[in-house]
Amino acid sequence: MNRDELIFYAVKYRGDYNKVLCAIHNQEKMIVKYNVNAITILDEDYPECLKDLKYPPFVLFYKGNKNLLKENMVAVVGSRLPCEYAIRATTILVDKLKVNHVIVSGLAKGIDGVAHRASIDARTIGILGCGIDYVYPKENIDLFDEMSSNHLILSEYPSKELPYPNHFPFRNRIIAALVNDVYVMQSSLKSGTLITVNEALSINRNVYALPYDIFSKEGEGTNMLIQEGANMILLKDIRDNKLQL
């Protein structure tokens, strides 16, 4: 098996992990060589941290500057429907973190978009749950264009593969694995953000959570994380640059 075969399988099976795995085991014949921007698990520039995963991606399609993957990265994640408190805290946090770190998020609505926009004057990486050429959500088309040119966008899914719901939970493992620290800015008790957290904890990443008023529904998930042992994000620590372990 070589990198061209891996890319062929990823394109043929539209990034479906299990189907690509079967193709590898069956040593399927490559019909065509695709000339696309991709990093495979066989390449020297494949991030070693992704190999911590139970299911490391075989192929990552990309747009932009893949050298950002060599930098120190942190993830900033949260609700697609953030409250004003979460938006403000995310902006303040990212403003501090972006000085020495690349900000990683999912290029989705809500906290993801806030984190990317707050770091667009520095360095940021977006991990998609759809094809590398598919803009989702449409409201982030300006971010997509800017990050494609001057930052980095990654996806396991080729071309214009649609943003199917099952793609996003599986996508979250990549966000967790790329970084040492995951900052959770808002989460309900059943949020998809907690999938990222669980993946991060399973591979020994640090988790930080923003505290909320005990009567707040928006922050039930982050308060639960703190109760279970996550590091608490405090404004004093942000100002004093004491967030990194």
Phi, psi and omega in degrees: 000138177230176186296325180296323178293318178300315179296319178300314179297317182297321179287313182301317184259017172054036176079006179293113189302312184294323179290323176295318179299318178297319179298322178295312181297323182275356181051051180301145180286136177281128182267322184216148176263125181265130178264085183229160174280113183208150173245127179250163181295348178269351186275151179294330182269011174291128182298121181299329182299333180291339180285354172290340184286150173295325179234075179294140180298137177284322183221136172238115174281148184214158170228134176107212189261098182290346178294343176298338180290348179270353183269169173289127185238145172228150179256138175235116188225167178167194187297149172282347179234071187284149173278168182298324178301314181294320180297314181296314181295322179297316180298316179294316180298310182297323179302327178279314185292326187292346179297320184237005184220153169274131182270123181251134174204189190257008179053033178260184174293163172080225186301323178304308180298320178299315181296317179294316181295323181289342182246010185292340176271004178235250180219134181210151181232131177249132178253117187271154172251026180211183181300151184297340179257006183258123180271114180211128356284159184299332181294344179260020183298326177294319176296315180303313181295315181294315182289328177296328183269319192239357179228233180205137172235135180234149174203143171286345189257134184277161168049233183249039175304133186291156180279072180292145185305324182289345179292326190287316175300321180290324176301324187298334180296328180291318177303314182295321187283333183290342191239167170265333186229134177243124180254118181258116189262337175194137180199137170275178182289341181241024183287148174295340177302327182292338174295318176299316180298313181298321178294318180299315181294326182292339179242026171062042171266157178277140179239130176242142182226142179277124180285149181232161170306141184295343179266003184274123174288326184299328186252018181301322181292317181290322176298322177297319179298318179296318178300327182271002173119001177293152175291137180272131176276118179239144182302321180300318180294323177297313181295324183270001180058045181251021185278335184274131178285000000 
